[in-house]
mmCIF file of C-alpha atoms in Angstrom:
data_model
loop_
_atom_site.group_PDB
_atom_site.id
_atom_site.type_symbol
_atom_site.label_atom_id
_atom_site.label_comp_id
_atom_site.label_asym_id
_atom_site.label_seq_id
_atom_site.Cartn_x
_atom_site.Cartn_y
_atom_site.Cartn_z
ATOM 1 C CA UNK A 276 -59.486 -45.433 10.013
ATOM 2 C CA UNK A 277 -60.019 -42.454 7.539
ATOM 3 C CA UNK A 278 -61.951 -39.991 8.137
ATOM 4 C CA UNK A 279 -64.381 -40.678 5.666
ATOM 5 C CA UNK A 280 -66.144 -44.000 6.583
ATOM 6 C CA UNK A 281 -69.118 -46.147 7.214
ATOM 7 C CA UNK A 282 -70.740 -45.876 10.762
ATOM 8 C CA UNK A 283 -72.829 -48.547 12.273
ATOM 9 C CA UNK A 284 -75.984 -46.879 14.507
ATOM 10 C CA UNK A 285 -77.313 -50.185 16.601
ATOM 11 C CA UNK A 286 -78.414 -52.322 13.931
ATOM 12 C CA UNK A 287 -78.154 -49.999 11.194
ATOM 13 C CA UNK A 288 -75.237 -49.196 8.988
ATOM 14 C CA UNK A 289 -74.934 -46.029 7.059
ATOM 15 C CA UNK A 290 -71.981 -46.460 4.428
ATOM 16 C CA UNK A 291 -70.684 -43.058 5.091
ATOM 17 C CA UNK A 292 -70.534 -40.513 7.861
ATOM 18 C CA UNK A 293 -71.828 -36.853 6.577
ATOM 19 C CA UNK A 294 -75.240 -36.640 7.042
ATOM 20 C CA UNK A 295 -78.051 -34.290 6.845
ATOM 21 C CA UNK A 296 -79.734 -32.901 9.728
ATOM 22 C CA UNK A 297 -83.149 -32.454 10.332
ATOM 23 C CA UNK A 298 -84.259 -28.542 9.241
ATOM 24 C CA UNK A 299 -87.406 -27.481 9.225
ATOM 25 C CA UNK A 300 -88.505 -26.098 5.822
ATOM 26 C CA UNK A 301 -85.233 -27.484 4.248
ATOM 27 C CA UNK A 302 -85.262 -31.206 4.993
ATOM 28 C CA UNK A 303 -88.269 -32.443 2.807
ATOM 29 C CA UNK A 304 -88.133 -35.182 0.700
ATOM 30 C CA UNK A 305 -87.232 -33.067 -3.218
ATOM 31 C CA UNK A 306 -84.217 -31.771 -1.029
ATOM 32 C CA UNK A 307 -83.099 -34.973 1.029
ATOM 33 C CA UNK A 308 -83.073 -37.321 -2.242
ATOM 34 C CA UNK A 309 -80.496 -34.332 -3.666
ATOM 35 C CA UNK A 310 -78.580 -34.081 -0.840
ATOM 36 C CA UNK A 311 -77.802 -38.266 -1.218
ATOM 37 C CA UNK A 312 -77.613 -37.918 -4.807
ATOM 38 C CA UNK A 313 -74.790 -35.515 -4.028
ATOM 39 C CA UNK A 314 -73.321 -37.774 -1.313
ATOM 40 C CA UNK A 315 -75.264 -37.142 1.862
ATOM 41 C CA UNK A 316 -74.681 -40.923 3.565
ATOM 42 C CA UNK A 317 -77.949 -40.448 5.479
ATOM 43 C CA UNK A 318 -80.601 -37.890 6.121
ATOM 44 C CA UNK A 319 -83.648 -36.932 8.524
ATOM 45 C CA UNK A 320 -87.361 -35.632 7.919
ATOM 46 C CA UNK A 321 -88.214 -32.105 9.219
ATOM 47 C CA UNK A 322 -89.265 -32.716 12.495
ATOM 48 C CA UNK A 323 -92.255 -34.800 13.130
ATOM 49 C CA UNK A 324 -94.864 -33.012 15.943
ATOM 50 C CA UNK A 325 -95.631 -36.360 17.690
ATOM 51 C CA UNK A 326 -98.960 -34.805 19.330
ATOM 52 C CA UNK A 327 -100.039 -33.625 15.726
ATOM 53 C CA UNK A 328 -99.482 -37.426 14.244
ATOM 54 C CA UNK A 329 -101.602 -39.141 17.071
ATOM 55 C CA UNK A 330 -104.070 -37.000 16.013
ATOM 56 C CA UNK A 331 -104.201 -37.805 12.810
ATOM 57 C CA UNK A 332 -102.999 -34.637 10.827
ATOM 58 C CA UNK A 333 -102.461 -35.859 6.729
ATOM 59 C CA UNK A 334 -99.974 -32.603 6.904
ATOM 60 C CA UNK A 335 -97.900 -34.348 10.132
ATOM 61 C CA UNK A 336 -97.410 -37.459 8.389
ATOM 62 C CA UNK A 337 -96.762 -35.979 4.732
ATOM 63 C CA UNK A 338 -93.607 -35.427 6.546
ATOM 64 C CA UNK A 339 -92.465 -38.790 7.087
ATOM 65 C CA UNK A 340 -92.467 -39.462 3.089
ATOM 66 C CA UNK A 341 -89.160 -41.434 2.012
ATOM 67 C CA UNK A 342 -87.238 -39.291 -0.929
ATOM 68 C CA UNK A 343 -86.912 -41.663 -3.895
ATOM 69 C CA UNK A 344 -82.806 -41.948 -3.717
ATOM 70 C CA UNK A 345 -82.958 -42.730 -0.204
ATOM 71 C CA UNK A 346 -82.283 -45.958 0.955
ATOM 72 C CA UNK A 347 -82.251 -45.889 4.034
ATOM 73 C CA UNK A 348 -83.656 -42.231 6.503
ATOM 74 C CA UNK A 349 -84.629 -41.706 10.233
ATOM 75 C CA UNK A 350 -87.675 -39.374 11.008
ATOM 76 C CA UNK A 351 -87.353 -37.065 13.423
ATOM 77 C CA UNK A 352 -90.167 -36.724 16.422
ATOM 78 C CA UNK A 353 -90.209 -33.969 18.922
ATOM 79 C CA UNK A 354 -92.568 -34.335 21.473
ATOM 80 C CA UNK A 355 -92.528 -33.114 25.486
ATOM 81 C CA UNK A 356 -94.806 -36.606 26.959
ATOM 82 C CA UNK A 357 -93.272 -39.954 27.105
ATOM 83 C CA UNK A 358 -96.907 -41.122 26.289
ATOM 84 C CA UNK A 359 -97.594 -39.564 23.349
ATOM 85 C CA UNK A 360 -93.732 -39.900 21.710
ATOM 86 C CA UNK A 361 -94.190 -44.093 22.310
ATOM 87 C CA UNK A 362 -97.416 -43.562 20.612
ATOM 88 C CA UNK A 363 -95.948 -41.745 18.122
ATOM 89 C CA UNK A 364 -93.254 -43.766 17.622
ATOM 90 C CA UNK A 365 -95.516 -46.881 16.656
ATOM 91 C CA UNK A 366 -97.352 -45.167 13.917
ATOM 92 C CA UNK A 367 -94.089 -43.999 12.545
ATOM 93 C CA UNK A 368 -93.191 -47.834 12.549
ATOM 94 C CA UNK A 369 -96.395 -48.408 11.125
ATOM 95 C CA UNK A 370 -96.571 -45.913 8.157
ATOM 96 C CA UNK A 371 -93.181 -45.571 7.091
ATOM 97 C CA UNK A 372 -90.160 -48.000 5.972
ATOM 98 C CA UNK A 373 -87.730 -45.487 7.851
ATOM 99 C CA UNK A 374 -84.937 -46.936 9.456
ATOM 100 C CA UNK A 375 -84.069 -44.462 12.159
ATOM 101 C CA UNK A 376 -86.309 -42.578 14.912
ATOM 102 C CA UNK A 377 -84.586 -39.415 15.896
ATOM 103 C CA UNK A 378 -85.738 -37.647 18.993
ATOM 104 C CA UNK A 379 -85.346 -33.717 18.733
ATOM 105 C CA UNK A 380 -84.140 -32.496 21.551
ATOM 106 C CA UNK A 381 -82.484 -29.490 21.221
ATOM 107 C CA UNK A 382 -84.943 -26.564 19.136
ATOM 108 C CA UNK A 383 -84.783 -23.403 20.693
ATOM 109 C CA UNK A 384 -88.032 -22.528 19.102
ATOM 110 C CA UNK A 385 -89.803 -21.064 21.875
ATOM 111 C CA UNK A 386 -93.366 -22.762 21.456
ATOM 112 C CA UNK A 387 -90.793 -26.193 20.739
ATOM 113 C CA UNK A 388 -89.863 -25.773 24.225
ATOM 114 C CA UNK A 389 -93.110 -24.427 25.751
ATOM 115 C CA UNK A 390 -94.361 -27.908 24.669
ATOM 116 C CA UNK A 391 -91.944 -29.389 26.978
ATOM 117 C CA UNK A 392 -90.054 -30.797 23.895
ATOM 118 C CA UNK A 393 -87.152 -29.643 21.755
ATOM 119 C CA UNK A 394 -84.500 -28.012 24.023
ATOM 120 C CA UNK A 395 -86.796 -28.226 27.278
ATOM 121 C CA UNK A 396 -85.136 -32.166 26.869
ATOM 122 C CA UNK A 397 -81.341 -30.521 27.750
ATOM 123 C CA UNK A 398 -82.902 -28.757 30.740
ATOM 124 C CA UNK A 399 -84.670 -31.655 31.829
ATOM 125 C CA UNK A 400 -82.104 -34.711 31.862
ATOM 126 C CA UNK A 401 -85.528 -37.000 33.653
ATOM 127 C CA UNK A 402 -87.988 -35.836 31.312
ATOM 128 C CA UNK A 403 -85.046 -36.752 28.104
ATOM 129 C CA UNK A 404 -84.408 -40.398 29.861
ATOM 130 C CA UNK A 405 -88.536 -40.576 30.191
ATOM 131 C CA UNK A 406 -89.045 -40.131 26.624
ATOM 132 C CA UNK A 407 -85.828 -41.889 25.203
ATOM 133 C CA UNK A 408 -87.150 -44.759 27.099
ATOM 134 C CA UNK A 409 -90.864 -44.732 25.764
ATOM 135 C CA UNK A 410 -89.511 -44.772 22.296
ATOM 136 C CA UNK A 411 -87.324 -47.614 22.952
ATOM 137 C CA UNK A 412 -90.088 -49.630 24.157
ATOM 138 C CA UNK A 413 -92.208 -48.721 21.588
ATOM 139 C CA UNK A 414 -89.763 -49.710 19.125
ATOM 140 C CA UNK A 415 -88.847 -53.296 20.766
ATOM 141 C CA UNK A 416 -92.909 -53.707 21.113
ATOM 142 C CA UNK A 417 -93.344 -53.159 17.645
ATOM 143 C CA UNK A 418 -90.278 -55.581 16.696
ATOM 144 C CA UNK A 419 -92.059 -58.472 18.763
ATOM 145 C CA UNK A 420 -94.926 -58.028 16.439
ATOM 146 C CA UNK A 421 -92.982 -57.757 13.405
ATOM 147 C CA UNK A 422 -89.849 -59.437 13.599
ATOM 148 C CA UNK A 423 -88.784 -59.069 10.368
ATOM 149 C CA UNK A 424 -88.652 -55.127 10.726
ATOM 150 C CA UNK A 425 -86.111 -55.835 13.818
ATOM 151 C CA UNK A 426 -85.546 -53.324 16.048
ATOM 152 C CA UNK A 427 -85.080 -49.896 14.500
ATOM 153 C CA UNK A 428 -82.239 -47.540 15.845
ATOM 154 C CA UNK A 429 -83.294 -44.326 18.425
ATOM 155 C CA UNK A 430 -81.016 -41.752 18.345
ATOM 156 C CA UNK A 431 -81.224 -38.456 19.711
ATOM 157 C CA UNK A 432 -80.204 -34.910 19.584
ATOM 158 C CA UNK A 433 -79.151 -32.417 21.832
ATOM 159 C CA UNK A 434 -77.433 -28.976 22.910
ATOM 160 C CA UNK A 435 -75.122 -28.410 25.080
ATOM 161 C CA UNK A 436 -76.925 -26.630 27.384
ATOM 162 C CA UNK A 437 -79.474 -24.414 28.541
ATOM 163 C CA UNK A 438 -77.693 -21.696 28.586
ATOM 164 C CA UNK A 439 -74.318 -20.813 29.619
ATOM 165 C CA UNK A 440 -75.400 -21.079 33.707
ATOM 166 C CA UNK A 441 -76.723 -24.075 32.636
ATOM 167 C CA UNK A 442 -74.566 -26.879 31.025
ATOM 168 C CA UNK A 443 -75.921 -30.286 31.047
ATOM 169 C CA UNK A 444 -74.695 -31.643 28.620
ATOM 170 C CA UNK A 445 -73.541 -34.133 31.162
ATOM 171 C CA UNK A 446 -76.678 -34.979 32.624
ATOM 172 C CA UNK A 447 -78.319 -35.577 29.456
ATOM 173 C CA UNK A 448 -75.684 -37.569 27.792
ATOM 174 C CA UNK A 449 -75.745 -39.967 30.869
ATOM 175 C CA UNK A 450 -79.650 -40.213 31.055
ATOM 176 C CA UNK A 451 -79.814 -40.777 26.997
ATOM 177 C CA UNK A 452 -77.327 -43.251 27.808
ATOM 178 C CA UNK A 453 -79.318 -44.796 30.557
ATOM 179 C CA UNK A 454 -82.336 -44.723 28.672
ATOM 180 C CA UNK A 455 -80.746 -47.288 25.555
ATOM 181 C CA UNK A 456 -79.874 -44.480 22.774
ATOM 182 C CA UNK A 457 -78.219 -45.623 19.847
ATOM 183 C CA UNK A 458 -76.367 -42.807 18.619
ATOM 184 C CA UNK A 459 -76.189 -38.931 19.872
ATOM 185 C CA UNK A 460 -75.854 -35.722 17.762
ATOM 186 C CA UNK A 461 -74.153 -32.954 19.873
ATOM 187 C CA UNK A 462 -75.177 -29.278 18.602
ATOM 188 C CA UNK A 463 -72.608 -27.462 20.749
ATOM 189 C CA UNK A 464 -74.500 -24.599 21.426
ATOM 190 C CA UNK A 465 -76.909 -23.549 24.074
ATOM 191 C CA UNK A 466 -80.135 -22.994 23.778
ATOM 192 C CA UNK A 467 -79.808 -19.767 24.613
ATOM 193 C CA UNK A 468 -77.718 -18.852 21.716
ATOM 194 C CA UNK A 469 -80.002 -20.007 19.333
ATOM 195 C CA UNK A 470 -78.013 -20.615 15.903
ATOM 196 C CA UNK A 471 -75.760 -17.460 16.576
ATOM 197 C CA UNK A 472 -72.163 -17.078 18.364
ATOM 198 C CA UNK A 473 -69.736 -19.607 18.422
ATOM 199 C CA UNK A 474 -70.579 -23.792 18.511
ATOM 200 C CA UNK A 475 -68.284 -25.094 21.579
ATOM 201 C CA UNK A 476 -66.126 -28.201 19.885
ATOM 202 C CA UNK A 477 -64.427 -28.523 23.250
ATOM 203 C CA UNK A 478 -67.586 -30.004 24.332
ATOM 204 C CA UNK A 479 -68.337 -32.166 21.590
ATOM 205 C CA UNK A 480 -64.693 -33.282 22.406
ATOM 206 C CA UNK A 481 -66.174 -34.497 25.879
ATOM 207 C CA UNK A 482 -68.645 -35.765 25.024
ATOM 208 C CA UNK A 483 -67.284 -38.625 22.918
ATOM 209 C CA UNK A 484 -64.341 -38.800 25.736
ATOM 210 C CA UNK A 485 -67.744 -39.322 27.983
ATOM 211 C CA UNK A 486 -69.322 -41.823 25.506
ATOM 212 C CA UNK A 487 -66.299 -43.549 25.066
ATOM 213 C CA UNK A 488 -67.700 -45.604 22.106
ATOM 214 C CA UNK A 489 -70.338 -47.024 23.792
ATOM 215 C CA UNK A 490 -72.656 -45.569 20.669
ATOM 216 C CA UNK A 491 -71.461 -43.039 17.980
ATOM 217 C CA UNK A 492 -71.654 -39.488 18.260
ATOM 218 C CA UNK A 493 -72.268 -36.976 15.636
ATOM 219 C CA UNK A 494 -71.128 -33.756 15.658
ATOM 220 C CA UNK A 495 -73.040 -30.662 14.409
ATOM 221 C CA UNK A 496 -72.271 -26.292 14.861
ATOM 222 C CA UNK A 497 -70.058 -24.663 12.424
ATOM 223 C CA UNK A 498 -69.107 -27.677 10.221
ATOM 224 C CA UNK A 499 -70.453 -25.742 7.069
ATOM 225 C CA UNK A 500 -67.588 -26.119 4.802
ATOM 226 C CA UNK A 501 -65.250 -28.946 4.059
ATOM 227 C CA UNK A 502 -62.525 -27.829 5.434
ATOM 228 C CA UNK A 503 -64.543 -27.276 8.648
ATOM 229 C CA UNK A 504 -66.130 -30.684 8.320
ATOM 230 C CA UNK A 505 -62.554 -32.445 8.495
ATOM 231 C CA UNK A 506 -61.581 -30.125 11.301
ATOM 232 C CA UNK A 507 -64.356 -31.048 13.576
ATOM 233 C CA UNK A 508 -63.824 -34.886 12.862
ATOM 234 C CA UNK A 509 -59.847 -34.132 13.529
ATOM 235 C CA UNK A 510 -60.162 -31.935 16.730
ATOM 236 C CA UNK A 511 -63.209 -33.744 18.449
ATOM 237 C CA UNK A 512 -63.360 -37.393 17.571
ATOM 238 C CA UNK A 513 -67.173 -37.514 16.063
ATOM 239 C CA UNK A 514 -67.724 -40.135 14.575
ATOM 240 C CA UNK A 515 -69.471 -37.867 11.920
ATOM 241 C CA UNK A 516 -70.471 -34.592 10.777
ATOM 242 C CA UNK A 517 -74.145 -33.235 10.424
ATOM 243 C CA UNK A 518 -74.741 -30.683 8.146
ATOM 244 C CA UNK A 519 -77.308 -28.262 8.676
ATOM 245 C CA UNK A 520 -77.708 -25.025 7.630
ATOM 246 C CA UNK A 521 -74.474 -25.336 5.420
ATOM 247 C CA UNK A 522 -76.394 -27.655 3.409
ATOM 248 C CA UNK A 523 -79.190 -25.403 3.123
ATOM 249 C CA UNK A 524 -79.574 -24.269 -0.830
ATOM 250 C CA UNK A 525 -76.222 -26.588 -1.625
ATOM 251 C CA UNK A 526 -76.555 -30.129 -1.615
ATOM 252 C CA UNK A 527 -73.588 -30.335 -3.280
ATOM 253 C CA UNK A 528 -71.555 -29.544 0.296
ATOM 254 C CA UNK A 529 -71.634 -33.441 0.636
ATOM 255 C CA UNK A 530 -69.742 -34.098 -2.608
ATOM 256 C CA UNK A 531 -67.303 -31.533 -2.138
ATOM 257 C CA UNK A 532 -66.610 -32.613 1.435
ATOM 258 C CA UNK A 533 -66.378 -36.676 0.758
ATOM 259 C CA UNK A 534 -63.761 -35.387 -1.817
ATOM 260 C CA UNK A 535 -61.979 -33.609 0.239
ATOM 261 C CA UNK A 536 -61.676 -36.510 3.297
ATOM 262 C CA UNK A 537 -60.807 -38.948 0.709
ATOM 263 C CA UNK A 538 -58.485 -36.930 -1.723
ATOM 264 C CA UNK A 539 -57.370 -33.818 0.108
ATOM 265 C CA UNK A 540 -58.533 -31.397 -3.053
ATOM 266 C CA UNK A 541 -62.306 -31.109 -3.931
ATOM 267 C CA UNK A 542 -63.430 -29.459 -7.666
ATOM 268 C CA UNK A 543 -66.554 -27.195 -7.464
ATOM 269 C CA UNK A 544 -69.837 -27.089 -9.320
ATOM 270 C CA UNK A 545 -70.340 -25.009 -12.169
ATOM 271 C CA UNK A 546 -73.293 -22.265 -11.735
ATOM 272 C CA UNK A 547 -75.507 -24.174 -14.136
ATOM 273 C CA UNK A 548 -75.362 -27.451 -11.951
ATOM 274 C CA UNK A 549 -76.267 -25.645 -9.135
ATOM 275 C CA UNK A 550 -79.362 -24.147 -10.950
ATOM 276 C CA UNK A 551 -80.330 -27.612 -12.458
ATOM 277 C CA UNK A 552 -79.976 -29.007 -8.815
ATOM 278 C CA UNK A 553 -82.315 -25.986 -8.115
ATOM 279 C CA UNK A 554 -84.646 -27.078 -10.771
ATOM 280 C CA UNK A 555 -85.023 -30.617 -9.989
ATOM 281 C CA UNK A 556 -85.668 -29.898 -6.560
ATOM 282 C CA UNK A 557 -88.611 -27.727 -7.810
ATOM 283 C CA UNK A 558 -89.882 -30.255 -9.892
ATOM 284 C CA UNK A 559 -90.344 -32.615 -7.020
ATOM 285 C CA UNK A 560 -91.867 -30.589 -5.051
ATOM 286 C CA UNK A 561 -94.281 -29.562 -7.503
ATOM 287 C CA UNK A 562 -95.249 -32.986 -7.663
ATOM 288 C CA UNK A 563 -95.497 -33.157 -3.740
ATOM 289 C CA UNK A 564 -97.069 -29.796 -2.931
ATOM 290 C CA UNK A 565 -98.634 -28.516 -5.800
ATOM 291 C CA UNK A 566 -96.942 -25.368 -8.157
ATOM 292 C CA UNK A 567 -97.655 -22.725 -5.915
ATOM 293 C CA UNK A 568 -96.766 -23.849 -2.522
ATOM 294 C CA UNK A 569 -93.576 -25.066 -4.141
ATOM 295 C CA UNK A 570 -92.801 -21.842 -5.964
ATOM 296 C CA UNK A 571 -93.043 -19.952 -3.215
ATOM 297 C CA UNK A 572 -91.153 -22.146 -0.459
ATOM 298 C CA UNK A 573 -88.205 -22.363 -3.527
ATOM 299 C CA UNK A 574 -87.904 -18.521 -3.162
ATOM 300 C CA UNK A 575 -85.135 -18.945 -0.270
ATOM 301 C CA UNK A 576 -83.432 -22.108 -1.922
ATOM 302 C CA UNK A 577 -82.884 -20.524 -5.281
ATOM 303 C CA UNK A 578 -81.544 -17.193 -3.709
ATOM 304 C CA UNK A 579 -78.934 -20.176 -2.168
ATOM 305 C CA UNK A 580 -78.798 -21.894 -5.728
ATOM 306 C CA UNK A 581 -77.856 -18.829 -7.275
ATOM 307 C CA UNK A 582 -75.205 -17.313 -5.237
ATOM 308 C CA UNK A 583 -72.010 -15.767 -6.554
ATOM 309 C CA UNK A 584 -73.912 -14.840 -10.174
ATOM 310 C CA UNK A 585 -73.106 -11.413 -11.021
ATOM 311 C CA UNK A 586 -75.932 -8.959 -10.145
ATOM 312 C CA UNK A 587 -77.092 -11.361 -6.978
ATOM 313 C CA UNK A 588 -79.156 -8.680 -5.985
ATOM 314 C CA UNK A 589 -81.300 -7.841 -8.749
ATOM 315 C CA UNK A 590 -81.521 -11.601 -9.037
ATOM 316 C CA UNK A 591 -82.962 -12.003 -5.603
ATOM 317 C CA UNK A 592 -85.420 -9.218 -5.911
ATOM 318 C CA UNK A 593 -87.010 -11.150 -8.906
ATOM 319 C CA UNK A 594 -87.040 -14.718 -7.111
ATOM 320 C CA UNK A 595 -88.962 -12.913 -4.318
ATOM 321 C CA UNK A 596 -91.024 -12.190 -6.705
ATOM 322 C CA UNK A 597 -91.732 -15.804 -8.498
ATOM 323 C CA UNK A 598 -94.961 -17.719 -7.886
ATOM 324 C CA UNK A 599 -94.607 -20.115 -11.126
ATOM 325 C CA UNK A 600 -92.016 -22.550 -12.407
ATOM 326 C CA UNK A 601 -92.519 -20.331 -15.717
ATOM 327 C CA UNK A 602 -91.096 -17.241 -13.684
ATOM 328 C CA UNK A 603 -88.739 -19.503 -12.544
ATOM 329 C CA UNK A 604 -87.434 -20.474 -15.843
ATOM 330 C CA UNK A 605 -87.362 -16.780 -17.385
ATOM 331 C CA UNK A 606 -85.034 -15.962 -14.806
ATOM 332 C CA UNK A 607 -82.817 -18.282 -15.057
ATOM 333 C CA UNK A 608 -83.044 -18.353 -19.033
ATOM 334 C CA UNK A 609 -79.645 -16.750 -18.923
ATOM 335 C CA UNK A 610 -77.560 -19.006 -17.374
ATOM 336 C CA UNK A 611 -79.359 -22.499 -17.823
ATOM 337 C CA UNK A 612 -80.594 -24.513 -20.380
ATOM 338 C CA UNK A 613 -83.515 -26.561 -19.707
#
């Protein structure tokens, strides 16, 4: 098998195996339907606050919004009750075509975790095989009504551990395993470490020795690059790479990368295709969020979109500075046409 091929996730199949992963502030929709225009085989929502949704909140489930090149997406739920994620889990069935339900459980965010979701899941294997298990129900419950949705994949992702005095990695592989998972994304860091030192691709390594293709498992920790990306499929066995915050501000990561597993060689954008990606990820979100809201949450992504112009920095101090798509625009007037 080539690196670079299709991946079947219980009764789903995704045509390719680079995906996006869930990011909060990144993964909307205006960036997700780039990201597969650019060659992203499947992406996830920002996650999904499963108490928030049961209680109704337009903002939660603005969220869950399909991006208009996506065929196929999973939304992403964290939650720290089995109760209230099977709950959840319904009225993601019920308002959304999606065809994946990701479980979140490895944020380090502290009030994540103080929630008894996010990473609290890789401390607490039980609590993980609790909630996998809710989902699953609610999912095969929801099928029975609606057979013709079938039942929708539950995947799930994790860290490797706590923290280093802490590795369970184990212990919640086995109970996610237990609990009828469909596929399992393996951020090999601890919580502890948050997003900084080293990502551990021994463990990921494992871990799919562990699985031993029972269900797929994604990889995800210092694939940022292509050549990174075919390492980590080469030295651990993944059966895929997630992209996160390599992805964020370059959508075109996925094209580059699906060149190089398939050719060996990869060409790179030009500046002004980065800048029009920029720009058409503005307009959508214009048309989601309103001008303002979307000017200023494009601040970050265009300092991303514009990296390696000549004079970054004076560039980035005006982009700080945009609240319209007209700033926007005079900007950029020197090195894109519109």
């Amino acid at each position: 098998m080539t690196l670079y091929h299709p991946v079947k996730i219980g009764s789903l199949t995704v045509p390719g195996n680079l995906f996006l992963a869930p990011i909060a502030g990144y993964s909307d929709r205006a960036f997700r339907s780039l990201c597969v225009t650019c060659g992203a085989a499947f992406c996830t929502t920002e996650m999904v606050s499963a108490e928030a949704l049961t209680r109704g909140s337009q903002k939660t489930e603005s969220l869950m919004a399909k991006a208009p090149q996506e065929k196929d997406y999973a939304v992403q739920l964290f939650g720290g009750t089995a109760d209230v994620m099977a709950r959840a889990a319904m009225l993601v069935l019920e308002r959304t075509d999606c065809s994946s339900i990701d479980i979140n459980g490895g944020c380090p965010v502290p009030k994540i975790i103080k929630s008894g979701a996010g990473s609290m899941l890789t401390k607490e294997p039980e609590r993980l095989y609790a909630i996998v298990s809710a989902v699953k129900d609610a999912v095969a419950s929801y099928a029975r009504i609606h057979p013709e949705r079938g039942l929708v994949p539950v995947t799930i992702k994790i860290r490797s551990g706590w923290d280093f005095g802490t590795m369970t990695w184990r212990e919640t592989t086995e109970a996610a395993l237990a609990a009828g998972a469909d596929a399992i994304t393996i951020h090999a860091r601890t919580r502890a470490q948050g997003y900084e030192g080293r990502a551990d691709w021994n463990i990921q390594r494992q871990l799919v020795e562990l699985v031993n293709g029972r269900i797929p498992v994604f990889g995800s920790g210092d694939a940022n690059t292509p050549e990174t990306a075919k390492a980590m499929l080469e030295q651990t066995g993944v059966d895929g790479v997630m992209f996160a915050r390599g992805a964020m501000g370059d959508p075109f990561l996925f094209t580059r990368t699906r060149q190089f597993l398939l050719t060996g060689s990869y060409e790179r954008e030009s500046v002004q295709e980065r800048l029009q990606a920029g720009f058409a990820e503005l307009e959508m979100n214009v048309a989601d969020k309103g001008e303002k809201c979307a000017c200023l949450q494009m601040r970050k992504k265009f300092c991303a979109y514009s990296s390696g112009i000549r004079g970054g920095a004076r560039l980035r101090k005006a982009i700080v500075a945009a609240c319209s798509v007209a700033d926007y625009k005079a900007i950029f007037a020197p090195y894109c046409a519109f």
